Short mmCIF file of C-alpha atoms and ligand atoms in Angstrom, two decimals:
data_model
loop_
_atom_site.label_atom_id
_atom_site.label_comp_id
_atom_site.label_asym_id
_atom_site.label_seq_id
_atom_site.Cartn_x
_atom_site.Cartn_y
_atom_site.Cartn_z
CA MET A 1 -29.59 -64.33 -121.51
CA SER A 2 -29.73 -64.86 -117.76
CA GLY A 3 -27.77 -62.35 -115.63
CA LEU A 4 -24.37 -63.25 -114.28
CA LYS A 5 -24.09 -64.94 -110.91
CA ILE A 6 -21.17 -63.51 -108.99
CA ALA A 7 -20.02 -64.65 -105.54
CA ILE A 8 -17.55 -62.57 -103.53
CA SER A 9 -15.37 -63.99 -100.79
CA GLY A 10 -12.22 -63.09 -98.87
CA LYS A 11 -10.81 -62.58 -95.39
CA GLY A 12 -12.76 -60.42 -92.92
CA GLY A 13 -12.48 -56.70 -93.57
CA VAL A 14 -10.77 -56.86 -96.98
CA GLY A 15 -13.59 -54.95 -98.70
CA LYS A 16 -16.02 -57.65 -99.91
CA SER A 17 -19.16 -55.67 -99.04
CA THR A 18 -17.68 -52.45 -100.42
CA ILE A 19 -17.09 -54.15 -103.78
CA ALA A 20 -20.39 -56.09 -103.79
CA ALA A 21 -22.32 -52.91 -102.99
CA ALA A 22 -20.50 -50.79 -105.56
CA TRP A 23 -21.09 -53.39 -108.29
CA CYS A 24 -24.79 -53.66 -107.46
CA ARG A 25 -25.22 -49.88 -107.50
CA ILE A 26 -23.33 -49.58 -110.82
CA LEU A 27 -25.45 -52.34 -112.39
CA ALA A 28 -28.61 -50.65 -111.14
CA GLN A 29 -27.47 -47.34 -112.66
CA ARG A 30 -27.01 -49.20 -115.94
CA GLY A 31 -30.63 -50.33 -115.71
CA ILE A 32 -29.83 -53.97 -114.88
CA THR A 33 -32.06 -55.50 -112.24
CA THR A 34 -29.73 -56.89 -109.62
CA LEU A 35 -30.33 -59.04 -106.61
CA ALA A 36 -27.82 -58.42 -103.83
CA VAL A 37 -27.65 -61.30 -101.37
CA ASP A 38 -25.95 -60.72 -98.04
CA ALA A 39 -24.76 -64.21 -97.18
CA ASP A 40 -22.32 -63.10 -94.47
CA PRO A 41 -23.65 -64.00 -91.00
CA ASP A 42 -22.21 -60.68 -89.85
CA ALA A 43 -24.39 -58.87 -92.36
CA ASN A 44 -23.39 -55.35 -93.41
CA LEU A 45 -24.11 -55.14 -97.14
CA ALA A 46 -27.06 -52.80 -96.51
CA THR A 47 -24.74 -50.24 -94.89
CA ALA A 48 -22.24 -50.60 -97.73
CA LEU A 49 -25.05 -49.94 -100.22
CA GLY A 50 -25.66 -46.66 -98.42
CA MET A 51 -29.03 -47.57 -96.90
CA ALA A 52 -30.19 -45.36 -94.05
CA PRO A 53 -30.14 -46.86 -90.53
CA GLU A 54 -33.96 -46.53 -90.19
CA LYS A 55 -34.40 -48.64 -93.31
CA ILE A 56 -31.74 -51.14 -92.22
CA ARG A 57 -33.69 -51.68 -89.00
CA THR A 58 -36.66 -52.89 -91.05
CA LEU A 59 -34.65 -55.65 -92.78
CA ARG A 60 -35.59 -59.18 -91.75
CA PRO A 61 -32.77 -61.73 -91.98
CA LEU A 62 -34.29 -64.90 -93.39
CA SER A 63 -32.55 -67.19 -90.89
CA SER A 64 -34.65 -65.65 -88.10
CA GLU A 65 -37.97 -66.12 -89.94
CA SER A 66 -38.76 -69.23 -87.89
CA SER A 67 -42.38 -69.65 -88.94
CA LEU A 68 -41.49 -69.27 -92.63
CA ILE A 69 -38.72 -71.88 -92.30
CA GLN A 70 -41.05 -74.19 -90.42
CA GLU A 71 -43.80 -73.72 -93.02
CA ARG A 72 -41.41 -74.51 -95.90
CA THR A 73 -39.29 -77.28 -94.39
CA GLY A 74 -41.84 -78.83 -92.05
CA ALA A 75 -39.50 -78.55 -89.06
CA LYS A 76 -39.05 -76.03 -86.28
CA PRO A 77 -35.69 -74.23 -86.30
CA GLY A 78 -33.63 -74.83 -83.19
CA LEU A 79 -34.98 -78.30 -82.42
CA THR A 80 -32.96 -81.40 -83.25
CA GLY A 81 -34.03 -84.86 -84.36
CA GLN A 82 -36.85 -83.78 -86.67
CA LEU A 83 -37.58 -84.93 -90.18
CA TYR A 84 -37.73 -82.10 -92.69
CA SER A 85 -37.91 -81.42 -96.39
CA LEU A 86 -34.55 -81.17 -98.15
CA ASN A 87 -36.27 -79.50 -101.07
CA PRO A 88 -38.35 -76.64 -99.64
CA GLN A 89 -40.38 -74.34 -101.89
CA VAL A 90 -38.36 -71.10 -102.25
CA SER A 91 -39.26 -69.62 -105.64
CA ASP A 92 -41.31 -66.76 -104.12
CA ILE A 93 -38.88 -65.75 -101.37
CA ALA A 94 -36.85 -63.08 -103.19
CA GLN A 95 -40.01 -61.38 -104.38
CA GLN A 96 -41.54 -61.39 -100.91
CA TYR A 97 -38.54 -60.58 -98.77
CA ALA A 98 -36.09 -58.52 -100.85
CA VAL A 99 -36.01 -54.82 -100.05
CA GLY A 100 -35.47 -52.33 -102.86
CA PHE A 101 -32.90 -49.57 -102.60
CA LYS A 102 -31.77 -47.34 -105.47
CA GLY A 103 -32.59 -49.99 -108.03
CA VAL A 104 -30.95 -52.84 -106.09
CA GLN A 105 -32.97 -55.64 -104.50
CA LEU A 106 -31.40 -56.74 -101.21
CA LEU A 107 -31.96 -60.05 -99.47
CA VAL A 108 -30.30 -60.75 -96.10
CA LEU A 109 -29.76 -64.43 -95.27
CA GLY A 110 -28.61 -63.94 -91.66
CA ALA A 111 -26.69 -66.20 -89.31
CA VAL A 112 -27.40 -69.86 -88.68
CA LYS A 113 -26.46 -71.02 -85.18
CA ARG A 114 -24.13 -73.94 -85.73
CA GLY A 115 -23.58 -76.99 -83.61
CA GLY A 116 -20.11 -78.50 -83.19
CA GLY A 117 -19.87 -80.37 -86.49
CA GLY A 118 -21.46 -77.82 -88.85
CA CYS A 119 -25.16 -77.48 -89.36
CA ALA A 120 -27.55 -79.82 -91.10
CA CYS A 121 -30.64 -78.07 -89.81
CA PRO A 122 -33.87 -76.63 -91.27
CA GLU A 123 -32.42 -73.07 -91.39
CA SER A 124 -29.32 -73.96 -93.38
CA THR A 125 -31.25 -76.34 -95.64
CA PHE A 126 -33.72 -73.55 -96.37
CA LEU A 127 -30.99 -70.98 -97.11
CA ARG A 128 -29.02 -73.39 -99.29
CA ALA A 129 -32.15 -74.24 -101.27
CA LEU A 130 -32.83 -70.52 -101.70
CA VAL A 131 -29.30 -69.73 -102.93
CA ARG A 132 -29.47 -72.74 -105.24
CA TYR A 133 -32.73 -71.48 -106.70
CA LEU A 134 -31.41 -67.92 -107.15
CA VAL A 135 -28.27 -69.20 -108.88
CA LEU A 136 -29.81 -71.87 -111.08
CA LYS A 137 -33.38 -70.79 -111.77
CA ASN A 138 -33.65 -67.03 -111.35
CA ASP A 139 -32.84 -64.94 -114.41
CA GLU A 140 -31.65 -61.83 -112.62
CA MET A 141 -28.11 -60.69 -112.07
CA LEU A 142 -26.95 -61.93 -108.68
CA VAL A 143 -24.19 -60.63 -106.42
CA LEU A 144 -23.54 -62.79 -103.37
CA ASP A 145 -21.57 -61.18 -100.52
CA MET A 146 -20.08 -64.08 -98.54
CA GLU A 147 -17.81 -64.65 -95.57
CA ALA A 148 -14.33 -66.18 -95.92
CA GLY A 149 -15.48 -69.42 -97.50
CA VAL A 150 -18.16 -70.85 -99.75
CA GLU A 151 -20.89 -71.48 -97.17
CA HIS A 152 -24.35 -71.85 -98.80
CA LEU A 153 -22.78 -73.13 -102.05
CA GLY A 154 -22.75 -76.84 -102.80
CA ARG A 155 -21.48 -78.60 -105.89
CA GLY A 156 -24.83 -78.33 -107.70
CA THR A 157 -25.20 -74.63 -106.98
CA ALA A 158 -21.58 -73.88 -107.87
CA SER A 159 -22.19 -75.17 -111.39
CA GLY A 160 -24.40 -72.12 -112.00
CA VAL A 161 -22.02 -69.57 -110.47
CA ASP A 162 -20.15 -67.63 -113.18
CA ALA A 163 -17.42 -66.22 -110.96
CA LEU A 164 -16.05 -66.50 -107.45
CA VAL A 165 -14.22 -63.24 -106.81
CA ILE A 166 -11.66 -63.41 -104.03
CA VAL A 167 -10.80 -60.04 -102.52
CA THR A 168 -7.38 -59.61 -100.97
CA GLU A 169 -5.55 -56.76 -99.31
CA PRO A 170 -1.82 -56.16 -98.92
CA GLY A 171 -0.12 -58.56 -96.50
CA SER A 172 0.26 -62.29 -96.19
CA ARG A 173 -2.83 -63.01 -94.08
CA SER A 174 -5.47 -62.27 -96.68
CA LEU A 175 -3.42 -64.26 -99.22
CA GLN A 176 -3.37 -67.18 -96.79
CA THR A 177 -7.17 -66.97 -96.50
CA ALA A 178 -7.38 -66.71 -100.30
CA GLY A 179 -5.48 -69.99 -100.58
CA HIS A 180 -7.92 -71.63 -98.19
CA ILE A 181 -10.94 -70.29 -100.12
CA MET A 182 -9.39 -71.55 -103.38
CA GLU A 183 -9.19 -75.06 -101.94
CA LEU A 184 -12.82 -74.97 -100.79
CA ALA A 185 -13.85 -73.57 -104.17
CA SER A 186 -11.98 -76.27 -106.07
CA ASP A 187 -13.69 -78.93 -103.95
CA ILE A 188 -17.10 -77.82 -105.25
CA GLY A 189 -15.98 -77.37 -108.85
CA LEU A 190 -15.36 -73.60 -108.87
CA GLY A 191 -11.62 -73.91 -109.46
CA LYS A 192 -11.78 -72.57 -113.01
CA LYS A 193 -14.05 -69.65 -112.16
CA LEU A 194 -11.80 -67.88 -109.66
CA PHE A 195 -10.88 -64.21 -109.98
CA PHE A 196 -9.02 -61.77 -107.76
CA ILE A 197 -9.38 -58.14 -106.79
CA LEU A 198 -6.56 -56.57 -104.87
CA ASN A 199 -7.99 -53.88 -102.59
CA LYS A 200 -6.49 -51.20 -100.31
CA VAL A 201 -3.37 -51.02 -102.46
CA ARG A 202 -0.66 -48.49 -101.60
CA ASP A 203 2.25 -49.86 -103.63
CA HIS A 204 0.75 -51.28 -106.82
CA GLY A 205 3.79 -52.99 -108.37
CA HIS A 206 4.92 -54.59 -105.13
CA GLU A 207 1.45 -55.87 -104.15
CA ILE A 208 0.71 -57.30 -107.57
CA SER A 209 4.01 -59.15 -107.64
CA LEU A 210 3.34 -60.63 -104.17
CA LEU A 211 -0.06 -61.88 -105.34
CA MET A 212 1.32 -63.30 -108.59
CA ARG A 213 4.21 -64.99 -106.78
CA GLN A 214 1.78 -66.83 -104.53
CA PHE A 215 -0.86 -67.52 -107.21
CA PRO A 216 0.88 -67.45 -110.61
CA ASP A 217 -2.31 -68.36 -112.50
CA ALA A 218 -4.45 -65.72 -110.80
CA SER A 219 -6.85 -63.84 -113.03
CA VAL A 220 -6.80 -60.32 -111.56
CA LEU A 221 -9.84 -58.19 -112.42
CA GLY A 222 -8.36 -55.04 -111.01
CA THR A 223 -6.79 -53.24 -108.11
CA ILE A 224 -8.38 -50.58 -105.91
CA PRO A 225 -6.17 -48.08 -104.11
CA TRP A 226 -6.30 -47.48 -100.38
CA ASP A 227 -8.25 -44.27 -99.95
CA GLU A 228 -9.45 -42.42 -96.85
CA ARG A 229 -12.75 -41.55 -98.53
CA PHE A 230 -13.88 -45.17 -98.04
CA ILE A 231 -13.35 -44.86 -94.30
CA ALA A 232 -15.15 -41.50 -94.21
CA GLY A 233 -18.01 -43.01 -96.26
CA ASP A 234 -18.22 -45.97 -93.88
CA GLU A 235 -18.37 -43.65 -90.87
CA ALA A 236 -21.13 -41.61 -92.48
CA GLY A 237 -23.00 -44.70 -93.78
CA ARG A 238 -22.64 -43.37 -97.33
CA SER A 239 -21.70 -45.18 -100.53
CA VAL A 240 -19.02 -43.73 -102.80
CA LEU A 241 -21.71 -44.00 -105.49
CA ASP A 242 -23.62 -41.19 -103.74
CA ASP A 243 -20.63 -38.87 -103.57
CA ASP A 244 -19.79 -36.76 -106.63
CA GLY A 245 -16.31 -36.25 -105.20
CA CYS A 246 -15.64 -40.01 -105.54
CA ARG A 247 -16.12 -40.44 -109.30
CA ASP A 248 -12.45 -41.41 -109.63
CA LEU A 249 -12.97 -44.25 -107.10
CA VAL A 250 -16.13 -45.51 -108.78
CA ARG A 251 -14.15 -45.99 -111.99
CA TYR A 252 -12.02 -48.71 -110.32
CA PHE A 253 -15.15 -50.72 -109.54
CA GLU A 254 -16.57 -50.13 -113.03
CA SER A 255 -13.37 -51.28 -114.65
CA ALA A 256 -13.13 -54.49 -112.57
CA LEU A 257 -16.80 -55.27 -113.27
CA ASP A 258 -16.37 -54.65 -117.01
CA ASN A 259 -13.31 -56.94 -117.05
CA LEU A 260 -15.28 -59.68 -115.33
CA GLN A 261 -18.28 -59.37 -117.65
CA THR A 262 -16.03 -59.45 -120.73
CA ILE A 263 -14.15 -62.56 -119.57
CA VAL A 264 -17.29 -64.46 -118.54
CA LEU A 265 -19.16 -63.55 -121.72
CA LYS A 266 -16.22 -64.75 -123.84
CA ARG A 267 -16.07 -68.00 -121.89
CA ASN A 268 -19.79 -68.62 -122.30
CA ILE A 269 -19.80 -68.12 -126.08
N1 ATP B 1 -9.78 -49.31 -100.87
C1 ATP B 1 -10.04 -49.02 -99.61
N2 ATP B 1 -9.34 -48.07 -98.93
C2 ATP B 1 -9.61 -47.79 -97.64
N3 ATP B 1 -10.56 -48.38 -96.93
C3 ATP B 1 -11.31 -49.31 -97.54
C4 ATP B 1 -11.10 -49.69 -98.89
N4 ATP B 1 -12.00 -50.65 -99.23
C5 ATP B 1 -12.75 -50.86 -98.12
N5 ATP B 1 -12.34 -50.07 -97.11
C6 ATP B 1 -12.87 -50.00 -95.74
O1 ATP B 1 -12.53 -51.21 -95.07
C7 ATP B 1 -13.56 -51.55 -94.14
C8 ATP B 1 -14.02 -52.98 -94.41
O2 ATP B 1 -14.65 -53.00 -95.69
P1 ATP B 1 -15.87 -53.99 -95.96
O3 ATP B 1 -16.89 -53.88 -94.90
O4 ATP B 1 -16.28 -53.78 -97.37
O5 ATP B 1 -15.09 -55.36 -95.84
P2 ATP B 1 -15.68 -56.84 -95.71
O6 ATP B 1 -14.67 -57.72 -96.33
O7 ATP B 1 -17.06 -56.88 -96.25
O8 ATP B 1 -15.70 -57.01 -94.15
P3 ATP B 1 -16.47 -58.14 -93.28
O9 ATP B 1 -15.65 -59.38 -93.44
O10 ATP B 1 -16.42 -57.58 -91.90
O11 ATP B 1 -17.85 -58.26 -93.85
C9 ATP B 1 -14.65 -50.50 -94.31
O12 ATP B 1 -14.47 -49.52 -93.33
C10 ATP B 1 -14.39 -49.94 -95.69
O13 ATP B 1 -14.85 -48.63 -95.84
MG1 MG B 2 -18.89 -57.51 -95.36
#
């Protein structure tokens, strides 16, 4: 069976990359080949995975690979008014450009400079085609770390996504963003594949009831407590997966991932 395709979204700073990175590292430890795709223009999944700064400096965001994009689409990034292929060849990109780290393969999409009304340009066409290929044609497990939205996913691609996980934190603002993401997700047919993780929780009962009041049908995969060790790990550029003193925290990520896999497997039977 093909690996699950999981997309993670949520308001800035809620913990998307922390969760995406922890899941990828856990899957790798379980011997499952996993492709981690950093689809946030403000890319920081590599740091969350615990990659060293020297290695991070060698990563090449695909959006800035101008000659590759030109070769595949037939148009030069940054110039307007050109004709280009809407169906570029992308099947070899992950193999060529992903960087391995502790059993995880990481691909960084990078930022696309947008004009006023969104971007229909060679860069975004190339990245969309790549994500579409990775979701629909590639057999590996895929974890997509996104910004607050569903950028890079269209209707066709969404049909192959098994789960869109929305991360929230206590307070009304991340719930407001969650509502917005849910609308965008429904527009592309992901409405029935939405899941929640409540992160940075200090008062479990209260926070869960706030979430359920706003989204009564929410399927909650788990909650993760607020814990200073995440901040310390972030400052040191270290993943909780590399810290024996954080086994208790890793269990929260394992549990949420196991819940997701169980639900999706049942649905797909
Ligand atoms: N449960 C938690 N308790 C305390 N701090 C946390 C927790 N989860 C994540 N953090 C911290 O919150 C900060 C933001 O986390 P992270 O980078 O994963 O969020 P993000 O949603 O990916 O952010 P961005 O939108 O900027 O990409 C980091 O410093 C991280 O260590
Ligand atoms: Mg992030």
